[in-house]
């Protein structure tokens, strides 16, 4: 089985939580449009001024998604 990679977009500032929540909607739309699997997305509020949106992709799709959506960072998803 291939590795799963969590692509992460960081949002900072007082509106970071709402921005991350909204960005997740677009990530879900991209997954549907590109017919990607797995269908794992989310957002997390890390502090009052920092939130993230994320999506999980496989090794095979990572470069395509990275180049199209330009995440800030990535980590292995476990």
mmCIF file of C-alpha atoms in Angstrom, residues 4 45 47 55-56 77:
data_model
loop_
_atom_site.group_PDB
_atom_site.id
_atom_site.type_symbol
_atom_site.label_atom_id
_atom_site.label_comp_id
_atom_site.label_asym_id
_atom_site.label_seq_id
_atom_site.Cartn_x
_atom_site.Cartn_y
_atom_site.Cartn_z
ATOM 1 C CA UNK A 4 -0.568 8.741 2.538
ATOM 2 C CA UNK A 45 -7.865 25.680 14.714
ATOM 3 C CA UNK A 47 -4.730 29.064 18.060
ATOM 4 C CA UNK A 55 -6.194 17.032 2.507
ATOM 5 C CA UNK A 56 -4.694 13.561 2.376
ATOM 6 C CA UNK A 77 -0.483 10.845 7.476
#
